mmCIF file of C-alpha atoms in Angstrom:
data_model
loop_
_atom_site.group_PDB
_atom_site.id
_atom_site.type_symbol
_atom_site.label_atom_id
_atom_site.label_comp_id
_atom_site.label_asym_id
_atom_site.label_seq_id
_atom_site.Cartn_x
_atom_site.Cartn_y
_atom_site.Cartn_z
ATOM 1 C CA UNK U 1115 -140.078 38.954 7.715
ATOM 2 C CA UNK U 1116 -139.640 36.889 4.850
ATOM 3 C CA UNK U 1117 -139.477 37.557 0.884
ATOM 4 C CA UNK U 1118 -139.555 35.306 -1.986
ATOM 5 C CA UNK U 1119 -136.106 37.216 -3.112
ATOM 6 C CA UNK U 1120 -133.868 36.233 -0.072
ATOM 7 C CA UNK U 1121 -130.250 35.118 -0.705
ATOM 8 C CA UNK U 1122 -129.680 31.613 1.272
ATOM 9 C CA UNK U 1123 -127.095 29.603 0.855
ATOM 10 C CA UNK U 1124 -123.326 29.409 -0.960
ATOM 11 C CA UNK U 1125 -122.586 31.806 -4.197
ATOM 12 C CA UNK U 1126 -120.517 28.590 -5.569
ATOM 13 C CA UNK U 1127 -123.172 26.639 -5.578
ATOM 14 C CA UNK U 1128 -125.278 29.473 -7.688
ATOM 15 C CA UNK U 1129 -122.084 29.376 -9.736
ATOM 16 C CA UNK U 1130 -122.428 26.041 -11.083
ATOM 17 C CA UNK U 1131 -125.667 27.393 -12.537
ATOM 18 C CA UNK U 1132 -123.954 30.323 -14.707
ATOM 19 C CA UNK U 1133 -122.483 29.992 -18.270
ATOM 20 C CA UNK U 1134 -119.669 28.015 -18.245
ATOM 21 C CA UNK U 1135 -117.047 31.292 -19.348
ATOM 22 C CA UNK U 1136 -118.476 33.345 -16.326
ATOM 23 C CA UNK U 1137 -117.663 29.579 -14.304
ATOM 24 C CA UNK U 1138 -113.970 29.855 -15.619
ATOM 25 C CA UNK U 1139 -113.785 33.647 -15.437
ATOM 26 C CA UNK U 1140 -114.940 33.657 -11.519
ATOM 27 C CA UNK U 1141 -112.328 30.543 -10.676
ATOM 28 C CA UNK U 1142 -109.235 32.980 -11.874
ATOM 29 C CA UNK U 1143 -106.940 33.375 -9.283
ATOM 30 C CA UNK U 1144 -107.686 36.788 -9.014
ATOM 31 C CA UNK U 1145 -111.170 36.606 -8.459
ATOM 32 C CA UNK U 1146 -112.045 33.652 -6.331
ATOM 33 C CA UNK U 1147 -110.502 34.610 -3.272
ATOM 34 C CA UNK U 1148 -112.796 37.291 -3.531
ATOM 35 C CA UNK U 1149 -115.515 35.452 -4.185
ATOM 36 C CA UNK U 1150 -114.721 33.381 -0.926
ATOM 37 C CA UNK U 1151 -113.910 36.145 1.375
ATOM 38 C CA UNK U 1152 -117.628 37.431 0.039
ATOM 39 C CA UNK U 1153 -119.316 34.328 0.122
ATOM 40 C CA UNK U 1154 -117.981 33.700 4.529
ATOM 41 C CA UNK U 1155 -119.041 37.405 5.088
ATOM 42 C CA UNK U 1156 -122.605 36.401 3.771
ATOM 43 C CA UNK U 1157 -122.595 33.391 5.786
ATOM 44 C CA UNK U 1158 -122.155 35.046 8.896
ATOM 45 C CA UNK U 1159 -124.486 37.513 7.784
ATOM 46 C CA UNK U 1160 -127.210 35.446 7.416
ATOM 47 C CA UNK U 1161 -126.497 33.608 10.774
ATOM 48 C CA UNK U 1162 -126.826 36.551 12.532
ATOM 49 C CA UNK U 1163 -130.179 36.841 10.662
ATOM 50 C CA UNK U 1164 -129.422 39.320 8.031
ATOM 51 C CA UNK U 1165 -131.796 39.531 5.265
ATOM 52 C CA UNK U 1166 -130.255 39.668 1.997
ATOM 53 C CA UNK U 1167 -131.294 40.044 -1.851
ATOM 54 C CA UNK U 1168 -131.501 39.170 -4.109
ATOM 55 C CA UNK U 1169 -131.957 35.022 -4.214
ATOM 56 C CA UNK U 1170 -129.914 34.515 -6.959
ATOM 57 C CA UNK U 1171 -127.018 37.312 -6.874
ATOM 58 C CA UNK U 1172 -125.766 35.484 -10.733
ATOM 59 C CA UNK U 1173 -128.963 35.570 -12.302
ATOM 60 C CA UNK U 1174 -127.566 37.746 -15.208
ATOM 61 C CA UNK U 1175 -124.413 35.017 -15.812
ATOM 62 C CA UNK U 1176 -126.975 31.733 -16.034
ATOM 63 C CA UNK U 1177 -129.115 33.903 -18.649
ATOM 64 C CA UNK U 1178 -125.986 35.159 -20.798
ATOM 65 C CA UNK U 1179 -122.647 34.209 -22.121
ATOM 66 C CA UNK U 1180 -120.496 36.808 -22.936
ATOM 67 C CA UNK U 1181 -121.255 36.019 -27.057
ATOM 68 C CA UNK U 1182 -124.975 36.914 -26.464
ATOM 69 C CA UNK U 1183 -123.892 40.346 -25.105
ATOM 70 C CA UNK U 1184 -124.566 43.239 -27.285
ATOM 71 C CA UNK U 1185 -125.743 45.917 -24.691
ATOM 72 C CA UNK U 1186 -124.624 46.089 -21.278
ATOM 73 C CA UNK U 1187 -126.308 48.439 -19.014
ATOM 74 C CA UNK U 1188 -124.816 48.961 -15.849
ATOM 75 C CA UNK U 1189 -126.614 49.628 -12.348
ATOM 76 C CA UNK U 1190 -125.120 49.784 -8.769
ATOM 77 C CA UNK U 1191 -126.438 47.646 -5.993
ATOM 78 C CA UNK U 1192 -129.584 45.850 -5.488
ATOM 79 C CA UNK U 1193 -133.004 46.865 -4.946
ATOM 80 C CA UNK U 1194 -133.165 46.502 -0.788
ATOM 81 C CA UNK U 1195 -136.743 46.028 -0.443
ATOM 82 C CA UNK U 1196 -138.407 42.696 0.160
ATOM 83 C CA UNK U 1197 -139.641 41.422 -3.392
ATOM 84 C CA UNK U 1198 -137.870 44.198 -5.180
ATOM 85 C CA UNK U 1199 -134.531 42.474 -6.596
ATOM 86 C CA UNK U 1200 -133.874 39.627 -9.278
ATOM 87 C CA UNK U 1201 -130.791 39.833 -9.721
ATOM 88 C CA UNK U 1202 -131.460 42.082 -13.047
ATOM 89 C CA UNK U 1203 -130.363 45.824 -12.672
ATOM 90 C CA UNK U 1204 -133.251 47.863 -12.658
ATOM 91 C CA UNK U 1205 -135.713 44.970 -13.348
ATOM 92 C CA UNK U 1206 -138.047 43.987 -10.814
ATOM 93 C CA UNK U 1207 -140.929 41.512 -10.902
ATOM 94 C CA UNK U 1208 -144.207 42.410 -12.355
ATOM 95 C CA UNK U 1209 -146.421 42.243 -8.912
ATOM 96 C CA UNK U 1210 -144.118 44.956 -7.841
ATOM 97 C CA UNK U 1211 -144.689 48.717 -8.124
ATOM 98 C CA UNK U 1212 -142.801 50.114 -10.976
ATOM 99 C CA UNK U 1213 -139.453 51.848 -8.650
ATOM 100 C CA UNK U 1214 -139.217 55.760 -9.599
ATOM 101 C CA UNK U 1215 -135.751 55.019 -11.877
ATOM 102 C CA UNK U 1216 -137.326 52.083 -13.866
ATOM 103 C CA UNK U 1217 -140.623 54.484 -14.002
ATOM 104 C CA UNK U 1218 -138.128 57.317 -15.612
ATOM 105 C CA UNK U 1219 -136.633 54.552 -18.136
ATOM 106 C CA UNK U 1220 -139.954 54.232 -19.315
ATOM 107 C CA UNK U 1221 -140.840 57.490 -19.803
ATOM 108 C CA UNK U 1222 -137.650 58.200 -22.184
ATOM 109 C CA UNK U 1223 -138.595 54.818 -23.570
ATOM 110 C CA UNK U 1224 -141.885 55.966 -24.761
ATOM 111 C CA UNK U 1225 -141.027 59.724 -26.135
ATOM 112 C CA UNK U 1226 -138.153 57.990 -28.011
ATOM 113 C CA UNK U 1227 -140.668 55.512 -29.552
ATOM 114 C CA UNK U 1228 -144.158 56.646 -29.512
ATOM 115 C CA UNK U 1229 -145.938 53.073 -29.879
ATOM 116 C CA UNK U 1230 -143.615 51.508 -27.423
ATOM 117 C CA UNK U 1231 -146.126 48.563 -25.390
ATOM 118 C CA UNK U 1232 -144.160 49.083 -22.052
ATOM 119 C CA UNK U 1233 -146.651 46.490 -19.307
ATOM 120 C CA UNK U 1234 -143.966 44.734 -17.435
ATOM 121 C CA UNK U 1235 -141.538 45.783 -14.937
ATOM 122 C CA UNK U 1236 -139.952 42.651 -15.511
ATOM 123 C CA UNK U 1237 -136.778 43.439 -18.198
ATOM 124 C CA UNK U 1238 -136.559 39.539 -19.408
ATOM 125 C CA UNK U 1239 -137.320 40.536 -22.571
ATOM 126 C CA UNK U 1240 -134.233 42.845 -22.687
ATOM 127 C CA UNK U 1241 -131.933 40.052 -21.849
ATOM 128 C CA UNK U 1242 -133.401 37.461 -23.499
ATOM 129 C CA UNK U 1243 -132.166 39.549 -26.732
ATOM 130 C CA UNK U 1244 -128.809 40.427 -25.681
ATOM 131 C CA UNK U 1245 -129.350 42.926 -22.788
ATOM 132 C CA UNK U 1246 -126.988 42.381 -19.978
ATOM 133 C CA UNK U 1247 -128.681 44.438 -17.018
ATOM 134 C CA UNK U 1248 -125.518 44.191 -14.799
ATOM 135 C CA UNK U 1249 -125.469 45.395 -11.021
ATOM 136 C CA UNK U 1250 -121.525 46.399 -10.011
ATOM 137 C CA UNK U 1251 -122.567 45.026 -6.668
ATOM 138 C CA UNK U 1252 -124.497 42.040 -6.759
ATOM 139 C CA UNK U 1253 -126.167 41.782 -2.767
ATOM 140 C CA UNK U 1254 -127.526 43.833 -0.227
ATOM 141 C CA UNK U 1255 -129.324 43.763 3.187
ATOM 142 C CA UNK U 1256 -132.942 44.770 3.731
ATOM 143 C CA UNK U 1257 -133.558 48.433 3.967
ATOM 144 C CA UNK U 1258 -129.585 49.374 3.828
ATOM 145 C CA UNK U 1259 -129.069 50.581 0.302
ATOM 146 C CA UNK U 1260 -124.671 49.954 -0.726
ATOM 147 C CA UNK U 1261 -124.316 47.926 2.149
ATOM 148 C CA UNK U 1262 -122.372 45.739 0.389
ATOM 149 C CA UNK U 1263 -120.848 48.088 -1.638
ATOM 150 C CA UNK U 1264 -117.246 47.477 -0.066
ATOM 151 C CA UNK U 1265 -117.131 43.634 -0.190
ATOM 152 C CA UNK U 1266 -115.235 43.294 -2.984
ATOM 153 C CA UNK U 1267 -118.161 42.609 -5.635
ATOM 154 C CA UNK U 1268 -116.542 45.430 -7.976
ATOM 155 C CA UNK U 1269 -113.082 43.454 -8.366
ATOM 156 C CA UNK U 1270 -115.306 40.931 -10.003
ATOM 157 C CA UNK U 1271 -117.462 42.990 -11.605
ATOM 158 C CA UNK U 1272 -114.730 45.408 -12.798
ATOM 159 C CA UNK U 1273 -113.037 41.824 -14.092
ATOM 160 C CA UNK U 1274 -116.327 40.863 -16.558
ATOM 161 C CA UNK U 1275 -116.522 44.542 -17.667
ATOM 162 C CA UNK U 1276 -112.933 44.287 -19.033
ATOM 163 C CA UNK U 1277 -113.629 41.325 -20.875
ATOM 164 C CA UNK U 1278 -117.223 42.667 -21.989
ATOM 165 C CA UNK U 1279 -115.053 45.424 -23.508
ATOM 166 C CA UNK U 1280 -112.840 42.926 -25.283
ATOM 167 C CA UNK U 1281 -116.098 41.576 -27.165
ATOM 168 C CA UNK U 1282 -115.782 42.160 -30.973
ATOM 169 C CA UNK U 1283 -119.361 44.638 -30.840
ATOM 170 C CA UNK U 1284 -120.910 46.402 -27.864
ATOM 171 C CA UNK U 1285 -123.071 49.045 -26.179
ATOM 172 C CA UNK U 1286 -122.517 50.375 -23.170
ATOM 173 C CA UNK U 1287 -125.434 52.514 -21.566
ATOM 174 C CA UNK U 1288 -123.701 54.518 -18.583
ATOM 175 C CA UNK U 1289 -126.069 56.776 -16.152
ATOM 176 C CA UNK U 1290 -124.622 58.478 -13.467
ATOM 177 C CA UNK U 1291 -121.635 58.903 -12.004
ATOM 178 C CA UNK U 1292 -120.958 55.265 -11.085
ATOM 179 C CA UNK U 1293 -121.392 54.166 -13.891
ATOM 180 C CA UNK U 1294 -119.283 56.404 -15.779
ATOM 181 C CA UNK U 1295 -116.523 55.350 -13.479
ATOM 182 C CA UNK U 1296 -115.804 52.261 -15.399
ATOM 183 C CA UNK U 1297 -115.061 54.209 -19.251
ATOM 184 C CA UNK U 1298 -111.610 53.745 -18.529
ATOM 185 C CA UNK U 1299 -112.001 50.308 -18.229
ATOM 186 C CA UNK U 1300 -113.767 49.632 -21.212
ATOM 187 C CA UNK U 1301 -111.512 52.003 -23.127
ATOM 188 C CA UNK U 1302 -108.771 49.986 -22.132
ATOM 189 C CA UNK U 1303 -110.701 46.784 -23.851
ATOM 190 C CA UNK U 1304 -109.719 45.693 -27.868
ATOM 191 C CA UNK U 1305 -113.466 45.490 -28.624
ATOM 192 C CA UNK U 1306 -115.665 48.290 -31.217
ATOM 193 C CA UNK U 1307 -117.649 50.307 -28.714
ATOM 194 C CA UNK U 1308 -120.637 52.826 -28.352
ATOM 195 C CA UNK U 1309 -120.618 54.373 -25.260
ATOM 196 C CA UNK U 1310 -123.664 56.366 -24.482
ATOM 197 C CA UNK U 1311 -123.579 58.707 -21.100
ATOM 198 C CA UNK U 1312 -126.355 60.713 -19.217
ATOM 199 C CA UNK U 1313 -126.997 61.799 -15.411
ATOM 200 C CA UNK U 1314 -128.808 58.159 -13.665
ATOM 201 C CA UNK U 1315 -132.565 57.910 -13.993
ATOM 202 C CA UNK U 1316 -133.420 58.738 -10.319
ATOM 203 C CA UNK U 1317 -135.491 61.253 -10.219
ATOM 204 C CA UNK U 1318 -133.060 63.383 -8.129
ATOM 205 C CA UNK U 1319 -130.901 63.459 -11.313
ATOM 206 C CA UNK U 1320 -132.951 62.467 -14.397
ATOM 207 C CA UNK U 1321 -133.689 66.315 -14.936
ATOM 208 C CA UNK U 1322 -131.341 68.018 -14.250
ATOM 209 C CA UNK U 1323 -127.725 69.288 -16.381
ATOM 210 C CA UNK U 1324 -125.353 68.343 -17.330
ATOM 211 C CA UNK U 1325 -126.481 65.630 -18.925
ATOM 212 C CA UNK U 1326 -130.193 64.787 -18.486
ATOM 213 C CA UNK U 1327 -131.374 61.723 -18.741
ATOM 214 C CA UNK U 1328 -134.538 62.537 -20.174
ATOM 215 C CA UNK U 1329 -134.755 63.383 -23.742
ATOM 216 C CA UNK U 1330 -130.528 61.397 -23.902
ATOM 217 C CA UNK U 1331 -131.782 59.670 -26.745
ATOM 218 C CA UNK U 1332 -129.550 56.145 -25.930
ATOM 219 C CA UNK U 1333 -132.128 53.836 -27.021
ATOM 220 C CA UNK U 1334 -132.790 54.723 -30.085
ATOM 221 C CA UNK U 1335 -129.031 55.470 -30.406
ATOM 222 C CA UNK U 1336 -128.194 51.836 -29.641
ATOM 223 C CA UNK U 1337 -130.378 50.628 -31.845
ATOM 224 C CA UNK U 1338 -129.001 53.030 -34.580
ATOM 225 C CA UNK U 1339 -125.042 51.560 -34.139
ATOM 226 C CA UNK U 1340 -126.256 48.056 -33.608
ATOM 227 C CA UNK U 1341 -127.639 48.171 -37.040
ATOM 228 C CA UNK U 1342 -124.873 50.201 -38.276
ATOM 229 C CA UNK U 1343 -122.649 46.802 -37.366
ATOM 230 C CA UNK U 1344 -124.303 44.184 -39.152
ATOM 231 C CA UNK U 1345 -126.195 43.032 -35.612
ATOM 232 C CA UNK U 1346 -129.722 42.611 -34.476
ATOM 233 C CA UNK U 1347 -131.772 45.975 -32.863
ATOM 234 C CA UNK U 1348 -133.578 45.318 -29.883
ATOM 235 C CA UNK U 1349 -137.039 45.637 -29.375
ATOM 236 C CA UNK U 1350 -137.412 47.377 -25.852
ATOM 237 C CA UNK U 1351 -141.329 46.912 -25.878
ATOM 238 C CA UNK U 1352 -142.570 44.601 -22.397
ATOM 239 C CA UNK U 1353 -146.024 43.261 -23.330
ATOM 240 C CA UNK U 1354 -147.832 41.314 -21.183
ATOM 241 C CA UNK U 1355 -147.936 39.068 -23.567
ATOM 242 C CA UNK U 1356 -144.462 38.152 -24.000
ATOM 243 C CA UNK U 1357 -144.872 35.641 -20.593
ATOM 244 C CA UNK U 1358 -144.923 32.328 -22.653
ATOM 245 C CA UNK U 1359 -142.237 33.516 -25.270
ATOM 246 C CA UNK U 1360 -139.773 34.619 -22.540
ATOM 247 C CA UNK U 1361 -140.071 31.710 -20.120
ATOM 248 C CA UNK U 1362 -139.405 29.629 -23.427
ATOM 249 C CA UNK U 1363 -136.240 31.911 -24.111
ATOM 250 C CA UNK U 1364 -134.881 31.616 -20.449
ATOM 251 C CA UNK U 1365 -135.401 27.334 -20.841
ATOM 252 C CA UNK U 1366 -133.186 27.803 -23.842
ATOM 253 C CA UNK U 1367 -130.393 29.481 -22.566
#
């Protein structure tokens, strides 16, 4: 079996692709032995013939810098389906049937904005404006959801959250309990935050109390302190039309 969305190859190599912080973040002292211990279990992974998403595992750090930043929402591993993962939290390509979580973000999308165009499953648009859709674990094997969930991906992870947090503006959109495990982290950064908090979009917890995350409001809530702090709202409509535009943005970045 083979998918478009297969890892192959070394992480460092992807790493010379990323903004040039994330390049000097991720050679720290701290982090790249990480990195390498991660990047020889992946190896052998693969030569035992492992298939692993997504292709690009740093697709989010060659599309932002951490000055473009204004939102972060955070997911938790990879989509583990073939075709599924881009290496965008909840985004997956258009071709691909909408996944039930992404299918709930829409649905609070549109009864927070009533005209909302939502046609793509593809979130480019979101980070093309700021919108870092950010993973805390960043691969995953075929059909084996948190495989790689004890790899050491969230030491890295954990690492560009603190210094998201340290930004002088930011958003951070936390649903579900993972998530929510890293306020202490941000609260610990210098930076002016919003944090916004609800139960994960999965439709085993979008419902259901404490915190639903149906009817939580966040979107139009971000958009509300965004503009509250001098900075540009984001438009969360995905129009099919938006191909050209976006494919400009990403050969801009």
């Amino acid at each position: 079996m083979t998918a478009s969305n297969c890892f192959n190859g070394s992480l460092f190599d992807q790493l010379k692709r990323c903004h040039p912080h994330w390049q000097s973040l991720f050679s720290q002292p701290a982090i790249k032995p990480v990195l390498d211990n991660i990047n020889r279990f992946l190896d052998k992974r693969l030569q035992a013939g492992a298939i692993i998403y997504p292709a690009a595992p740093f697709k989010i750090f060659e599309q932002l810098g951490p000055d473009d930043i204004k939102v972060v929402i955070l997911g938790q591993d990879p989509y583990h389906g073939p075709g599924q993962a881009q290496g965008l939290a909840f985004s997956v390509p258009d071709n691909i049937r909408t996944p039930p979580s992404l299918r709930n973000i829409f649905k609070e999308l549109a009864s927070e904005y009533n005209n909302i165009k939502l046609e793509r499953n593809d979130l480019n648009a979101w980070v093309s404006q700021g919108v870092m859709l950010l993973n805390t674990v960043l691969t995953v094997e075929n059909g084996q959801p948190a495989s790689h969930a004890r790899l050491g991906w969230h030491s890295i992870t954990d690492a560009v959250i603190h210094h998201l947090a340290n930004q002088p503006h930011c958003v951070f959109l936390l649903w579900g309990a993972h998530a929510q495990s890293k306020i202490p982290l941000i609260m610990a950064g210098k930076g002016n935050h919003l944090i916004l908090k609800s139960n994960h979009p999965s439709p085993l917890s979008a419902s259901r109390p404490p915190e639903p995350f149906l009817g939580n409001g966040h979107f139009q809530a971000c958009n509300e302190w965004l503009l509250a702090n001098g900075l540009t709202t984001i438009n969360w409509s995905l129009k099919q039309t938006d191909t050209k535009q976006i494919q400009q943005l990403d050969l801009n970045i």
